[in-house]
XYZ file of C-alpha atoms in Angstrom:
565
model
C 40.470 -9.858 -2.681
C 39.203 -10.153 0.851
C 36.482 -7.878 2.219
C 34.932 -7.506 5.636
C 31.339 -8.485 6.270
C 30.165 -4.872 6.319
C 31.992 -4.190 3.038
C 30.438 -7.305 1.496
C 26.996 -6.164 2.610
C 27.350 -2.802 0.918
C 28.891 -4.329 -2.210
C 25.967 -6.747 -2.489
C 23.456 -3.915 -2.103
C 25.246 -2.013 -4.848
C 25.219 -5.055 -7.157
C 21.475 -5.461 -6.526
C 20.941 -1.952 -7.813
C 20.278 -0.348 -4.443
C 21.082 3.358 -4.565
C 19.354 4.472 -1.353
C 18.921 2.962 2.090
C 16.970 4.290 5.056
C 18.093 3.732 8.589
C 19.323 4.673 12.014
C 22.836 3.846 13.295
C 23.829 2.077 16.511
C 26.633 0.157 18.151
C 26.091 -3.159 16.388
C 25.953 -1.611 12.919
C 28.695 0.962 13.418
C 31.028 -0.922 11.058
C 28.416 -0.793 8.305
C 27.960 2.933 8.848
C 31.711 3.446 8.804
C 31.960 1.734 5.409
C 28.930 3.660 4.127
C 31.175 6.736 4.033
C 33.121 5.119 1.165
C 30.066 3.643 -0.578
C 28.110 5.162 -3.503
C 24.897 4.200 -1.704
C 22.944 7.137 -0.302
C 21.767 6.854 3.289
C 18.736 8.711 4.637
C 18.872 9.254 8.394
C 15.347 8.916 9.719
C 14.409 9.861 13.263
C 12.919 6.503 14.236
C 13.523 2.954 13.011
C 9.797 2.386 12.367
C 9.804 5.421 10.093
C 12.943 4.186 8.324
C 11.161 0.974 7.370
C 8.022 2.861 6.280
C 10.231 5.144 4.179
C 11.875 2.150 2.506
C 8.368 0.765 2.023
C 7.176 3.997 0.369
C 10.265 3.976 -1.851
C 9.457 0.394 -2.894
C 5.763 1.074 -3.538
C 6.508 4.132 -5.652
C 9.314 2.584 -7.715
C 8.688 -1.162 -7.777
C 12.248 -1.699 -6.558
C 13.269 -3.493 -3.358
C 13.336 -1.054 -0.428
C 16.170 -1.366 2.079
C 16.329 -0.308 5.730
C 19.066 -0.679 8.350
C 18.657 -0.746 12.139
C 20.837 -1.696 15.035
C 20.164 -4.567 17.453
C 17.755 -4.768 20.389
C 15.360 -1.795 20.534
C 16.495 -0.584 17.141
C 15.525 -3.927 15.649
C 12.265 -4.249 17.554
C 11.272 -0.725 16.505
C 11.179 -2.007 12.930
C 8.457 -4.565 13.617
C 5.436 -2.400 12.776
C 7.072 -1.332 9.522
C 7.957 -4.909 8.611
C 4.457 -6.173 9.431
C 2.965 -3.350 7.351
C 5.073 -4.363 4.358
C 4.307 -8.044 4.908
C 0.543 -7.514 4.941
C 0.696 -5.497 1.721
C 3.306 -7.747 0.003
C 5.945 -5.037 -0.427
C 9.445 -6.142 -1.545
C 11.945 -5.120 1.112
C 15.214 -6.224 2.707
C 15.775 -5.164 6.302
C 19.272 -5.371 7.749
C 19.544 -5.531 11.531
C 22.674 -5.620 13.631
C 23.072 -8.344 16.224
C 25.348 -8.837 19.201
C 28.507 -10.899 18.471
C 27.764 -14.588 17.859
C 29.459 -15.813 21.080
C 27.042 -13.601 23.073
C 23.804 -14.656 21.352
C 21.532 -16.253 23.930
C 23.430 -14.744 26.875
C 21.143 -11.736 27.496
C 23.843 -9.448 26.199
C 23.300 -5.685 26.112
C 20.767 -4.816 23.405
C 20.249 -8.431 22.406
C 16.848 -9.362 21.001
C 15.791 -12.501 19.149
C 14.751 -10.570 16.063
C 14.660 -13.779 14.010
C 12.060 -15.304 16.320
C 10.156 -12.033 16.659
C 9.894 -11.405 12.910
C 9.204 -14.949 11.776
C 5.406 -14.379 11.504
C 5.783 -11.057 9.638
C 8.528 -11.734 7.126
C 8.541 -13.761 3.950
C 11.836 -15.177 5.144
C 14.614 -14.239 7.561
C 18.260 -15.097 8.075
C 20.744 -15.026 10.945
C 24.205 -14.879 9.369
C 26.687 -16.818 11.502
C 29.608 -17.024 9.076
C 30.883 -14.230 6.867
C 31.450 -16.817 4.096
C 27.659 -17.221 3.826
C 26.862 -13.510 3.667
C 26.984 -12.888 -0.100
C 24.901 -15.986 -0.858
C 22.332 -15.040 1.770
C 21.974 -11.505 0.457
C 21.549 -12.786 -3.097
C 18.782 -15.076 -1.850
C 17.219 -12.321 0.266
C 16.721 -10.001 -2.708
C 15.487 -12.860 -4.899
C 12.904 -13.933 -2.326
C 11.801 -10.348 -1.614
C 11.048 -9.469 -5.238
C 9.817 -12.757 -6.764
C 6.547 -14.627 -6.396
C 4.321 -12.784 -3.973
C 6.740 -10.036 -2.857
C 7.468 -9.425 0.795
C 9.990 -8.319 3.413
C 13.090 -10.399 4.143
C 15.175 -9.717 7.239
C 18.921 -10.362 7.474
C 20.293 -10.307 11.029
C 24.013 -9.606 10.988
C 26.105 -10.113 14.166
C 28.803 -7.562 14.824
C 31.663 -10.078 14.633
C 30.432 -11.266 11.221
C 30.482 -7.672 10.006
C 34.116 -7.401 11.134
C 35.302 -10.796 9.828
C 36.906 -11.039 6.385
C 36.624 -13.430 3.475
C 37.090 -13.542 -0.277
C 34.102 -11.852 -1.914
C 32.269 -13.723 -4.660
C 28.706 -12.745 -5.519
C 26.596 -15.627 -6.907
C 25.145 -15.227 -10.399
C 21.991 -17.227 -9.757
C 19.760 -18.461 -6.956
C 18.512 -22.025 -6.594
C 16.330 -22.557 -3.550
C 14.836 -25.959 -2.916
C 11.143 -25.600 -2.141
C 10.848 -22.066 -3.533
C 9.863 -22.122 -7.199
C 7.339 -19.340 -7.949
C 5.010 -20.012 -10.869
C 5.156 -17.288 -13.482
C 2.949 -18.677 -16.249
C -0.639 -19.716 -15.648
C -1.679 -23.238 -16.537
C -2.837 -23.113 -20.175
C -5.825 -25.406 -19.625
C -6.970 -23.357 -16.638
C -6.674 -20.157 -18.663
C -8.760 -21.729 -21.454
C -11.378 -22.782 -18.886
C -11.411 -19.219 -17.577
C -12.064 -17.868 -21.067
C -14.964 -20.314 -21.481
C -16.489 -19.129 -18.200
C -16.130 -15.501 -19.275
C -17.741 -16.131 -22.660
C -20.686 -17.845 -20.960
C -21.296 -15.094 -18.397
C -24.112 -12.540 -18.306
C -23.043 -10.322 -15.411
C -19.237 -10.434 -15.126
C -17.268 -8.205 -12.731
C -13.483 -7.890 -12.458
C -12.275 -7.494 -8.875
C -8.716 -6.113 -8.625
C -6.359 -6.184 -5.636
C -2.915 -4.849 -4.871
C -1.281 -7.615 -6.882
C -2.094 -5.725 -10.071
C 0.042 -2.800 -8.946
C 2.825 -4.968 -7.546
C 3.162 -6.845 -10.828
C 2.824 -3.681 -12.958
C -0.127 -5.291 -14.738
C -2.206 -2.139 -15.288
C -1.862 -2.114 -19.117
C -2.799 -5.789 -19.335
C -5.708 -5.260 -16.929
C -7.043 -2.375 -19.011
C -6.767 -4.414 -22.223
C -8.524 -7.376 -20.611
C -11.398 -5.297 -19.176
C -11.960 -3.448 -22.433
C -11.838 -6.667 -24.448
C -14.785 -8.143 -22.555
C -16.338 -4.805 -21.477
C -16.560 -5.996 -17.869
C -16.988 -3.516 -14.994
C -13.936 -3.232 -12.737
C -13.913 -2.733 -8.985
C -10.816 -2.543 -6.804
C -9.723 -3.021 -3.247
C -8.050 -0.162 -1.401
C -4.686 -1.633 -2.430
C -5.805 -2.115 -6.010
C -6.794 1.521 -6.491
C -4.820 3.404 -9.123
C -4.153 0.185 -11.032
C -7.300 0.942 -13.060
C -8.219 4.551 -14.017
C -10.999 5.708 -11.741
C -12.620 7.835 -14.446
C -12.771 4.978 -16.953
C -16.381 4.185 -17.957
C -15.934 0.597 -16.722
C -14.681 1.679 -13.299
C -16.858 0.882 -10.303
C -14.245 2.325 -7.930
C -13.721 0.762 -4.502
C -15.496 -2.284 -3.116
C -16.248 -3.162 0.501
C -16.947 -1.502 3.814
C -16.625 2.046 2.476
C -16.934 1.172 -1.182
C -19.404 2.602 -3.643
C -23.024 1.487 -3.753
C -22.653 0.405 -7.357
C -19.507 -1.666 -6.729
C -21.065 -3.517 -3.815
C -24.329 -4.125 -5.666
C -22.556 -5.214 -8.839
C -20.578 -7.859 -6.963
C -23.684 -8.995 -5.119
C -25.646 -9.383 -8.369
C -22.815 -10.705 -10.571
C -22.767 -14.195 -12.049
C -18.996 -14.266 -12.598
C -16.350 -12.629 -10.407
C -12.850 -12.513 -11.862
C -10.472 -11.808 -8.972
C -7.095 -10.425 -10.069
C -4.355 -10.308 -7.443
C -6.776 -9.873 -4.556
C -7.127 -11.806 -1.318
C -10.766 -11.337 -0.278
C -10.105 -9.749 3.112
C -12.986 -9.167 5.496
C -13.192 -5.399 4.823
C -13.992 -6.295 1.214
C -16.245 -9.313 1.547
C -18.388 -8.267 4.496
C -20.445 -11.260 5.594
C -18.866 -14.164 3.715
C -22.088 -16.149 3.308
C -23.676 -13.283 1.359
C -20.626 -12.314 -0.702
C -21.221 -12.668 -4.446
C -23.884 -15.302 -3.790
C -24.791 -15.861 -7.444
C -21.284 -15.771 -8.890
C -18.798 -18.336 -9.996
C -15.341 -17.143 -9.015
C -12.117 -17.185 -11.023
C -9.117 -16.309 -8.832
C -5.860 -15.314 -10.543
C -2.900 -14.947 -8.172
C 0.791 -15.739 -8.074
C 0.469 -17.016 -4.511
C -1.359 -20.369 -4.385
C -1.830 -20.048 -0.614
C -4.088 -17.010 -1.166
C -6.522 -18.990 -3.280
C -9.527 -20.492 -1.468
C -8.230 -19.004 1.792
C -11.315 -16.900 2.510
C -13.930 -17.723 -0.134
C -14.835 -20.654 -2.370
C -13.186 -20.501 -5.786
C -14.482 -22.284 -8.876
C -11.382 -21.819 -11.017
C -7.916 -21.076 -9.589
C -5.218 -19.792 -11.932
C -1.771 -19.550 -10.355
C 0.637 -17.305 -12.205
C 2.075 -13.871 -12.707
C -0.788 -11.479 -13.501
C 0.706 -9.875 -16.587
C 1.378 -13.262 -18.135
C -2.063 -14.657 -17.323
C -3.952 -11.554 -18.499
C -1.920 -11.352 -21.720
C -2.654 -15.021 -22.413
C -6.349 -14.510 -21.712
C -6.569 -11.582 -24.112
C -4.843 -13.645 -26.815
C -7.315 -16.484 -26.249
C -10.218 -14.055 -26.446
C -8.980 -12.806 -29.788
C -9.254 -16.383 -31.049
C -12.963 -16.275 -30.121
C -13.756 -12.976 -31.776
C -17.398 -13.776 -32.639
C -18.161 -15.093 -29.165
C -16.590 -11.997 -27.600
C -18.872 -9.789 -29.698
C -21.865 -11.836 -28.527
C -20.650 -11.474 -24.933
C -20.395 -7.694 -25.197
C -23.888 -7.468 -26.724
C -25.342 -9.858 -24.160
C -23.859 -7.949 -21.210
C -25.015 -4.513 -22.387
C -28.121 -4.603 -20.123
C -25.837 -5.436 -17.204
C -23.705 -2.343 -17.814
C -26.869 -0.283 -18.237
C -28.162 -1.506 -14.880
C -24.887 -0.493 -13.229
C -25.002 2.897 -14.949
C -28.421 3.379 -13.373
C -27.005 2.649 -9.928
C -24.170 5.101 -10.552
C -26.621 7.836 -11.484
C -28.976 7.172 -8.584
C -26.368 6.619 -5.837
C -23.183 8.571 -6.684
C -20.466 9.302 -4.169
C -21.432 12.646 -2.674
C -21.303 15.029 0.278
C -22.691 18.464 1.053
C -20.313 21.393 1.456
C -22.551 23.874 3.212
C -22.001 26.704 5.652
C -18.722 27.937 7.015
C -17.303 24.575 8.076
C -14.785 22.801 5.844
C -15.823 19.328 4.743
C -12.849 16.957 4.483
C -14.103 15.565 1.171
C -13.983 19.105 -0.247
C -10.309 19.425 0.708
C -9.456 16.140 -0.993
C -11.307 17.100 -4.162
C -9.449 20.430 -4.224
C -6.097 18.717 -3.775
C -6.982 16.424 -6.693
C -8.019 19.391 -8.795
C -4.820 21.358 -8.140
C -2.219 18.589 -8.431
C -0.698 16.802 -11.384
C -2.029 13.469 -12.658
C 1.210 11.792 -11.621
C 1.262 13.222 -8.089
C 2.025 10.552 -5.491
C -0.489 10.521 -2.647
C 0.168 8.788 0.639
C -2.203 8.532 3.558
C -2.122 7.691 7.183
C -4.975 5.470 8.423
C -8.493 6.457 9.366
C -11.339 8.526 7.979
C -9.059 10.672 5.810
C -7.729 7.470 4.208
C -11.207 6.364 3.189
C -12.204 9.834 1.971
C -9.053 9.908 -0.144
C -9.973 6.539 -1.643
C -13.504 7.769 -2.309
C -12.876 11.264 -3.646
C -9.402 11.293 -5.219
C -9.560 10.190 -8.871
C -6.375 8.170 -9.261
C -5.429 7.591 -12.872
C -1.939 6.102 -12.762
C -0.470 3.078 -10.960
C 1.871 3.538 -8.009
C 0.395 6.952 -7.166
C -1.612 5.875 -4.113
C 0.496 4.577 -1.223
C -1.453 3.495 1.835
C -1.348 0.844 4.520
C -4.145 -1.536 3.566
C -3.630 -4.845 5.333
C -2.278 -3.758 8.704
C -3.850 -0.294 8.758
C -0.816 1.391 10.260
C -1.275 4.868 11.694
C 1.934 6.838 11.189
C 2.641 5.239 7.809
C 1.886 8.136 5.488
C 4.517 10.722 6.363
C 7.589 8.436 6.217
C 6.158 6.663 3.156
C 5.842 10.049 1.456
C 9.427 10.749 2.457
C 10.560 7.532 0.767
C 8.566 8.301 -2.383
C 9.976 11.827 -2.552
C 13.533 10.479 -2.241
C 12.784 8.208 -5.205
C 11.169 10.983 -7.250
C 12.553 14.350 -6.113
C 10.802 16.270 -8.920
C 7.282 14.852 -8.533
C 4.527 16.176 -6.298
C 4.264 14.025 -3.182
C 1.445 14.709 -0.754
C 0.618 13.017 2.533
C -3.079 13.282 3.418
C -3.390 12.807 7.140
C -5.600 12.986 10.175
C -4.403 14.877 13.227
C -4.156 11.651 15.220
C -2.206 9.634 12.658
C 0.143 12.492 11.876
C 1.323 12.653 15.476
C 2.496 9.040 15.363
C 5.538 9.821 13.209
C 5.608 13.617 13.090
C 9.299 13.567 14.030
C 10.023 12.789 10.371
C 9.472 16.475 9.636
C 13.095 16.798 10.703
C 14.162 14.286 8.055
C 12.197 16.149 5.374
C 13.832 19.437 6.291
C 17.339 17.970 6.592
C 17.208 16.439 3.095
C 15.145 19.294 1.592
C 12.360 16.948 0.544
C 9.357 19.040 -0.584
C 6.592 16.761 0.726
C 3.296 18.578 1.314
C 1.259 17.374 4.283
C -2.502 17.977 4.423
C -3.808 17.469 7.956
C -7.600 17.117 8.144
C -7.879 18.233 11.738
C -11.099 17.339 13.552
C -9.509 16.899 16.976
C -10.768 13.326 16.991
C -9.521 9.852 16.317
C -12.167 10.056 13.637
C -12.847 6.500 12.535
C -13.085 5.158 16.078
C -15.287 8.117 16.986
C -17.531 7.272 14.022
C -17.959 3.714 15.255
C -18.644 4.990 18.771
C -21.308 7.301 17.336
C -22.989 4.657 15.198
C -22.652 1.553 17.325
C -21.960 2.725 20.918
C -24.611 5.437 21.374
C -22.137 8.326 20.969
C -20.108 7.322 24.022
C -16.847 8.945 22.875
C -14.380 7.052 25.004
C -10.808 8.382 24.624
C -11.204 9.475 21.018
C -11.346 13.218 21.564
C -7.914 14.845 21.203
C -8.728 18.068 22.982
C -5.210 19.486 23.261
C -5.180 22.007 20.392
C -1.875 21.300 18.656
C -0.678 24.296 16.662
C 0.497 22.466 13.545
C 1.617 25.712 11.905
C 4.030 26.408 14.737
C 5.086 22.753 14.776
C 6.083 23.025 11.117
C 7.980 26.236 11.819
C 9.758 24.646 14.775
C 11.256 22.062 12.409
C 12.157 24.674 9.802
C 9.246 23.838 7.499
C 6.360 26.036 6.367
C 2.975 25.946 8.091
C -0.345 27.073 6.602
C -3.895 26.912 7.950
C -7.418 27.095 6.523
C -10.438 27.510 8.793
C -13.132 28.271 6.184
C -14.025 26.689 2.818
C -13.016 29.899 1.053
C -9.440 29.558 2.342
C -8.906 25.940 1.198
C -7.886 26.524 -2.409
C -5.554 29.378 -1.552
C -3.742 27.331 1.071
C -3.268 24.404 -1.324
C -2.016 26.673 -4.105
C 0.404 28.415 -1.742
C 1.699 25.083 -0.436
C 2.309 23.712 -3.930
C 4.194 26.875 -4.876
C 6.325 26.881 -1.705
C 9.719 25.132 -1.897
C 10.432 22.530 0.761
C 8.097 20.667 3.110
C 4.800 22.322 4.034
C 2.101 21.443 6.539
C -1.414 22.456 5.490
C -3.782 22.317 8.432
C -7.494 22.243 7.581
C -9.953 22.697 10.435
C -12.657 20.316 9.211
C -16.144 19.342 10.380
C -15.646 17.456 13.620
C -18.342 14.798 13.290
C -18.358 14.134 9.560
C -18.731 10.421 8.811
C -17.372 8.201 6.053
C -20.323 6.979 4.037
C -21.538 4.654 2.612
C -20.666 2.036 5.178
C -21.231 -1.694 5.479
C -21.634 -2.417 9.211
C -19.367 -5.142 10.582
C -20.940 -8.557 10.029
C -23.376 -7.334 7.371
C -23.478 -8.180 3.690
C -22.282 -5.821 0.975
C -25.881 -5.181 -0.108
C -26.793 -4.081 3.434
C -24.708 -0.887 3.331
C -25.829 2.266 5.101
C -25.833 5.175 2.656
C -25.988 8.077 5.122
C -25.558 8.567 8.859
């Protein structure tokens, strides 16, 4: 039976298990949208293509499935770039479908033509321009395979209008065989054995966990591994929630705004076991002083990530769950040596416990001004353990990482690699679509929120009960903090003086708006928001010049952090 290109597209999505797509229609995808009417796939109409991609991204992060977004050609396609780059930097599995002008017009400066293949090449794992409808099913099968295997990432499929309208016999391939793309799933056995030997010989081991642990759903294996060797565990921003923050072995976050004890532990360690992490500059600080005494084992499914930023003594390429399971099995074979290791490293854990006691994460909630950390702690206290928290980017993002005790994987969705303001609200939207009965909360700054605030309309239209906590200091807070600390308080263009009435903004969209101006009002506002059906904005008037501390100044080593401003 013959099908048109747009029908084949939707049939392929259905066969890949896609039940929801996010998007925005236009002339070059109008055939797809026409066939969507007869498809079982649900479509969420966002108010901006960037937000549609972020929503698909949030859906993917929360579920582990491949997120899908659709945009038209030209400006619709180029509006997706920030969302695609955000997903690429954080290795999120996604397939983005863009419309394209008819193939005879490509290269002729046709109306709404843009070379989206060329534009997205640096920010996609792979991309395709489909020129023949006979290739469409095969390409889509490959697109989903590439997006979800190996190191996940976004794949773009550019679909000209005439290909959507053309017909062919539909056959969906059963398998994918791509020359040059063969992800390694099992770690090399000899390398794993060498890693176990290094662990058993260590005196001050630290496990350093990145976003790969969440992406590969390796939290149970990570917990078993850490407990087997009783090694302290620190995470990147993207690795948070993959290891319970309240676990006795948890050191919490490492890096620029990490804890004192995490940064000192890595600096003093003699063995760093990196698990699905990429050693970005916000984590390492000054490279020459990063873990200066440590041998480094780097476990990652992507061989190109290994030795990219730091020296590595032992690379292990493979899927994290497989490698960690194998390591634990090997450790069991060395039961006596493991016991000796745990006894030998007891002073190391005691030293770290001393750091934790002497330099805990803290702030002072005094007077009548609301501290943003206090709001975040209250949200944590009043929400369920499986609440999904998204953030925008800035000070509120770091305070959330510091003061929200995440205990379950896939409950903290944030833009780590690209640091995309405007990510949190549409990502929360995507997560709420995936889990309509769970608490989903976007913690935001007033600046970030305004970058995609139009998605309030989408929340209201689809009755998605996302709660939005705006920590309003009328500043672009993180830039202001840097201007205070490193530019002699010359606040250039960071003060957002226009007093937006976020309560009225919520009401204008048909949502509920609440406001707290004193510490005493914070808990009541949060409770009322959680009990209110539908989307709610909670505006908290917080201390204007509160800083995120501790902080490692740019170019400094992790052990040179500033504890207070």
